[in-house]
Amino acid sequence: PLLNAYQAKIKGDIETAIGAYQTQISRNAYNPYPHYLLGRLYLLTEDENAAFAEFKKAEVKTELASGLDFAELHLALGSLYKKQKNWDDYLKHYDQAFKLSTQNLVILTQLKQEFSTLENKARLRNVQKHLTKLQASLKEKDSKTKQGSPNS
């Protein structure tokens, strides 16, 4: 059903995609990902209320099984809270996204951009520190890989 939902989404068949995600939700009652993906689909249709509801359902499921928590969910919730001008929950979710993604270059870059708009620069400095460390680590790994390759 996830593949069916994706294929329907690509074809622009939103109703079929929604149905496929709902089928996946019913088959995997404890999995937060189908709720997150359905929420993303609702964002594409500009139905922020439905998206928010699905993201909140996904959040509940991640609270029941912390190993299933993921940064993208918190970025999505944080973004919606920001639009609602709910600053406390906006920051709470972006902080959680940071905790879950200290080794994720893409998300750290997103958080750097987001936190650069805040007056208090402590969050920005913390993200920048992790981003710099991760970039150095990746550069070092890349250098070692090139040194060990047969073409070097």
Short mmCIF file of the C-alpha atoms (twelve columns), coordinates in Angstrom:
data_MODEL
# 
_entry.id   MODEL 
# 
loop_
_atom_site.group_PDB 
_atom_site.id 
_atom_site.type_symbol 
_atom_site.label_atom_id 
_atom_site.label_alt_id 
_atom_site.label_comp_id 
_atom_site.label_asym_id 
_atom_site.label_seq_id 
_atom_site.Cartn_x 
_atom_site.Cartn_y 
_atom_site.Cartn_z 
_atom_site.pdbx_PDB_model_num 
ATOM 1   C CA . PRO A 1   0.000  0.000  0.000   1 
ATOM 2   C CA . LEU A 2   2.855  2.494  0.584   1 
ATOM 3   C CA . LEU A 3   4.033  1.901  -2.963  1 
ATOM 4   C CA . ASN A 4   0.445  2.225  -4.187  1 
ATOM 5   C CA . ALA A 5   0.114  5.515  -2.327  1 
ATOM 6   C CA . TYR A 6   3.366  6.803  -3.773  1 
ATOM 7   C CA . GLN A 7   2.432  5.803  -7.328  1 
ATOM 8   C CA . ALA A 8   -1.000 7.407  -6.981  1 
ATOM 9   C CA . LYS A 9   0.568  10.566 -5.589  1 
ATOM 10  C CA . ILE A 10  2.996  10.749 -8.539  1 
ATOM 11  C CA . LYS A 11  0.080  10.360 -10.959 1 
ATOM 12  C CA . GLY A 12  -1.829 13.113 -9.156  1 
ATOM 13  C CA . ASP A 13  -4.538 10.729 -7.957  1 
ATOM 14  C CA . ILE A 14  -4.812 12.194 -4.462  1 
ATOM 15  C CA . GLU A 15  -7.926 10.270 -3.418  1 
ATOM 16  C CA . THR A 16  -6.323 6.918  -4.249  1 
ATOM 17  C CA . ALA A 17  -3.151 7.955  -2.428  1 
ATOM 18  C CA . ILE A 18  -5.141 8.950  0.662   1 
ATOM 19  C CA . GLY A 19  -6.973 5.611  0.588   1 
ATOM 20  C CA . ALA A 20  -3.718 3.691  0.253   1 
ATOM 21  C CA . TYR A 21  -2.162 5.541  3.208   1 
ATOM 22  C CA . GLN A 22  -5.289 4.883  5.273   1 
ATOM 23  C CA . THR A 23  -5.046 1.188  4.405   1 
ATOM 24  C CA . GLN A 24  -1.419 1.206  5.521   1 
ATOM 25  C CA . ILE A 25  -2.421 2.915  8.781   1 
ATOM 26  C CA . SER A 26  -5.036 0.250  9.505   1 
ATOM 27  C CA . ARG A 27  -2.550 -2.548 8.743   1 
ATOM 28  C CA . ASN A 28  0.226  -1.039 10.877  1 
ATOM 29  C CA . ALA A 29  -1.574 0.526  13.795  1 
ATOM 30  C CA . TYR A 30  1.584  1.377  15.734  1 
ATOM 31  C CA . ASN A 31  3.636  2.751  12.854  1 
ATOM 32  C CA . PRO A 32  3.894  6.580  12.739  1 
ATOM 33  C CA . TYR A 33  5.243  6.770  9.171   1 
ATOM 34  C CA . PRO A 34  1.969  6.338  7.239   1 
ATOM 35  C CA . HIS A 35  0.454  9.174  9.305   1 
ATOM 36  C CA . TYR A 36  3.470  11.352 8.529   1 
ATOM 37  C CA . LEU A 37  3.286  10.550 4.800   1 
ATOM 38  C CA . LEU A 38  -0.448 11.194 4.754   1 
ATOM 39  C CA . GLY A 39  0.175  14.502 6.518   1 
ATOM 40  C CA . ARG A 40  2.719  15.434 3.842   1 
ATOM 41  C CA . LEU A 41  0.131  14.595 1.194   1 
ATOM 42  C CA . TYR A 42  -2.403 16.839 2.911   1 
ATOM 43  C CA . LEU A 43  0.164  19.645 2.890   1 
ATOM 44  C CA . LEU A 44  0.425  19.234 -0.883  1 
ATOM 45  C CA . THR A 45  -3.324 19.752 -1.100  1 
ATOM 46  C CA . GLU A 46  -2.971 22.762 1.213   1 
ATOM 47  C CA . ASP A 47  -5.130 21.150 3.905   1 
ATOM 48  C CA . GLU A 48  -3.010 22.171 6.870   1 
ATOM 49  C CA . ASN A 49  -5.629 21.130 9.439   1 
ATOM 50  C CA . ALA A 50  -5.736 17.552 8.138   1 
ATOM 51  C CA . ALA A 51  -1.929 17.512 7.874   1 
ATOM 52  C CA . PHE A 52  -1.595 18.727 11.451  1 
ATOM 53  C CA . ALA A 53  -4.007 16.040 12.678  1 
ATOM 54  C CA . GLU A 54  -2.002 13.298 10.929  1 
ATOM 55  C CA . PHE A 55  1.303  14.635 12.252  1 
ATOM 56  C CA . LYS A 56  -0.124 14.676 15.785  1 
ATOM 57  C CA . LYS A 57  -1.264 11.048 15.376  1 
ATOM 58  C CA . ALA A 58  2.242  10.139 14.232  1 
ATOM 59  C CA . GLU A 59  3.676  11.974 17.234  1 
ATOM 60  C CA . VAL A 60  1.497  9.974  19.624  1 
ATOM 61  C CA . LYS A 61  2.750  6.759  18.069  1 
ATOM 62  C CA . THR A 62  6.378  7.865  18.405  1 
ATOM 63  C CA . GLU A 63  5.760  8.600  22.082  1 
ATOM 64  C CA . LEU A 64  4.515  5.032  22.526  1 
ATOM 65  C CA . ALA A 65  7.625  3.628  20.833  1 
ATOM 66  C CA . SER A 66  10.499 6.092  21.088  1 
ATOM 67  C CA . GLY A 67  12.636 4.104  18.684  1 
ATOM 68  C CA . LEU A 68  10.275 5.165  15.918  1 
ATOM 69  C CA . ASP A 69  10.739 8.912  16.462  1 
ATOM 70  C CA . PHE A 70  12.198 10.822 13.502  1 
ATOM 71  C CA . ALA A 71  13.321 14.378 12.879  1 
ATOM 72  C CA . GLU A 72  11.226 15.021 9.773   1 
ATOM 73  C CA . LEU A 73  8.037  14.678 11.811  1 
ATOM 74  C CA . HIS A 74  9.221  17.312 14.260  1 
ATOM 75  C CA . LEU A 75  10.264 19.634 11.445  1 
ATOM 76  C CA . ALA A 76  6.782  19.328 9.952   1 
ATOM 77  C CA . LEU A 77  5.059  19.959 13.284  1 
ATOM 78  C CA . GLY A 78  7.423  22.813 14.108  1 
ATOM 79  C CA . SER A 79  6.700  24.450 10.785  1 
ATOM 80  C CA . LEU A 80  2.939  24.285 11.361  1 
ATOM 81  C CA . TYR A 81  3.283  25.581 14.909  1 
ATOM 82  C CA . LYS A 82  5.333  28.471 13.536  1 
ATOM 83  C CA . LYS A 83  2.527  29.344 11.114  1 
ATOM 84  C CA . GLN A 84  0.136  29.298 14.083  1 
ATOM 85  C CA . LYS A 85  2.545  31.568 16.000  1 
ATOM 86  C CA . ASN A 86  2.746  28.940 18.737  1 
ATOM 87  C CA . TRP A 87  6.365  29.719 19.537  1 
ATOM 88  C CA . ASP A 88  6.820  27.337 22.468  1 
ATOM 89  C CA . ASP A 89  5.722  24.262 20.514  1 
ATOM 90  C CA . TYR A 90  7.575  25.479 17.411  1 
ATOM 91  C CA . LEU A 91  10.836 25.568 19.361  1 
ATOM 92  C CA . LYS A 92  10.078 22.334 21.217  1 
ATOM 93  C CA . HIS A 93  9.694  20.430 17.953  1 
ATOM 94  C CA . TYR A 94  12.695 22.001 16.255  1 
ATOM 95  C CA . ASP A 95  14.773 21.207 19.340  1 
ATOM 96  C CA . GLN A 96  13.566 17.597 19.168  1 
ATOM 97  C CA . ALA A 97  14.431 17.465 15.462  1 
ATOM 98  C CA . PHE A 98  17.934 18.615 16.397  1 
ATOM 99  C CA . LYS A 99  18.304 15.919 19.067  1 
ATOM 100 C CA . LEU A 100 17.302 13.266 16.550  1 
ATOM 101 C CA . SER A 101 19.552 14.492 13.748  1 
ATOM 102 C CA . THR A 102 22.975 15.428 15.079  1 
ATOM 103 C CA . GLN A 103 24.480 13.205 12.357  1 
ATOM 104 C CA . ASN A 104 22.197 14.316 9.513   1 
ATOM 105 C CA . LEU A 105 23.753 16.975 7.299   1 
ATOM 106 C CA . VAL A 106 20.515 17.853 5.488   1 
ATOM 107 C CA . ILE A 107 18.454 18.379 8.625   1 
ATOM 108 C CA . LEU A 108 21.229 20.244 10.425  1 
ATOM 109 C CA . THR A 109 21.453 22.587 7.441   1 
ATOM 110 C CA . GLN A 110 17.682 23.156 7.575   1 
ATOM 111 C CA . LEU A 111 17.860 23.848 11.307  1 
ATOM 112 C CA . LYS A 112 20.766 26.240 10.825  1 
ATOM 113 C CA . GLN A 113 18.693 28.227 8.361   1 
ATOM 114 C CA . GLU A 114 15.652 28.177 10.656  1 
ATOM 115 C CA . PHE A 115 17.549 29.122 13.806  1 
ATOM 116 C CA . SER A 116 19.401 31.951 12.049  1 
ATOM 117 C CA . THR A 117 16.129 33.915 12.143  1 
ATOM 118 C CA . LEU A 118 15.843 33.743 15.935  1 
ATOM 119 C CA . GLU A 119 16.970 36.558 18.209  1 
ATOM 120 C CA . ASN A 120 18.572 34.160 20.674  1 
ATOM 121 C CA . LYS A 121 21.524 32.690 18.792  1 
ATOM 122 C CA . ALA A 122 22.286 29.862 21.260  1 
ATOM 123 C CA . ARG A 123 20.390 27.294 19.174  1 
ATOM 124 C CA . LEU A 124 22.122 28.491 16.017  1 
ATOM 125 C CA . ARG A 125 25.553 28.172 17.632  1 
ATOM 126 C CA . ASN A 126 24.763 24.651 18.832  1 
ATOM 127 C CA . VAL A 127 23.576 23.535 15.398  1 
ATOM 128 C CA . GLN A 128 26.567 25.207 13.732  1 
ATOM 129 C CA . LYS A 129 28.928 23.389 16.099  1 
ATOM 130 C CA . HIS A 130 27.438 20.001 15.203  1 
ATOM 131 C CA . LEU A 131 27.299 20.866 11.524  1 
ATOM 132 C CA . THR A 132 30.971 21.867 11.444  1 
ATOM 133 C CA . LYS A 133 31.952 18.708 13.328  1 
ATOM 134 C CA . LEU A 134 29.917 16.502 10.989  1 
ATOM 135 C CA . GLN A 135 31.294 18.186 7.872   1 
ATOM 136 C CA . ALA A 136 34.868 17.699 9.140   1 
ATOM 137 C CA . SER A 137 34.143 14.049 9.894   1 
ATOM 138 C CA . LEU A 138 32.677 13.481 6.431   1 
ATOM 139 C CA . LYS A 139 35.616 15.252 4.800   1 
ATOM 140 C CA . GLU A 140 38.037 13.054 6.747   1 
ATOM 141 C CA . LYS A 141 36.170 9.880  5.738   1 
ATOM 142 C CA . ASP A 142 36.150 11.023 2.115   1 
ATOM 143 C CA . SER A 143 39.890 11.690 2.255   1 
ATOM 144 C CA . LYS A 144 40.570 8.241  3.724   1 
ATOM 145 C CA . THR A 145 38.373 6.615  1.090   1 
ATOM 146 C CA . LYS A 146 40.268 8.366  -1.700  1 
ATOM 147 C CA . GLN A 147 43.616 7.359  -0.180  1 
ATOM 148 C CA . GLY A 148 42.564 3.724  -0.053  1 
ATOM 149 C CA . SER A 149 41.105 3.561  -3.542  1 
ATOM 150 C CA . PRO A 150 43.067 1.731  -6.279  1 
ATOM 151 C CA . ASN A 151 43.059 4.849  -8.489  1 
ATOM 152 C CA . SER A 152 44.982 7.027  -6.020  1 
# 
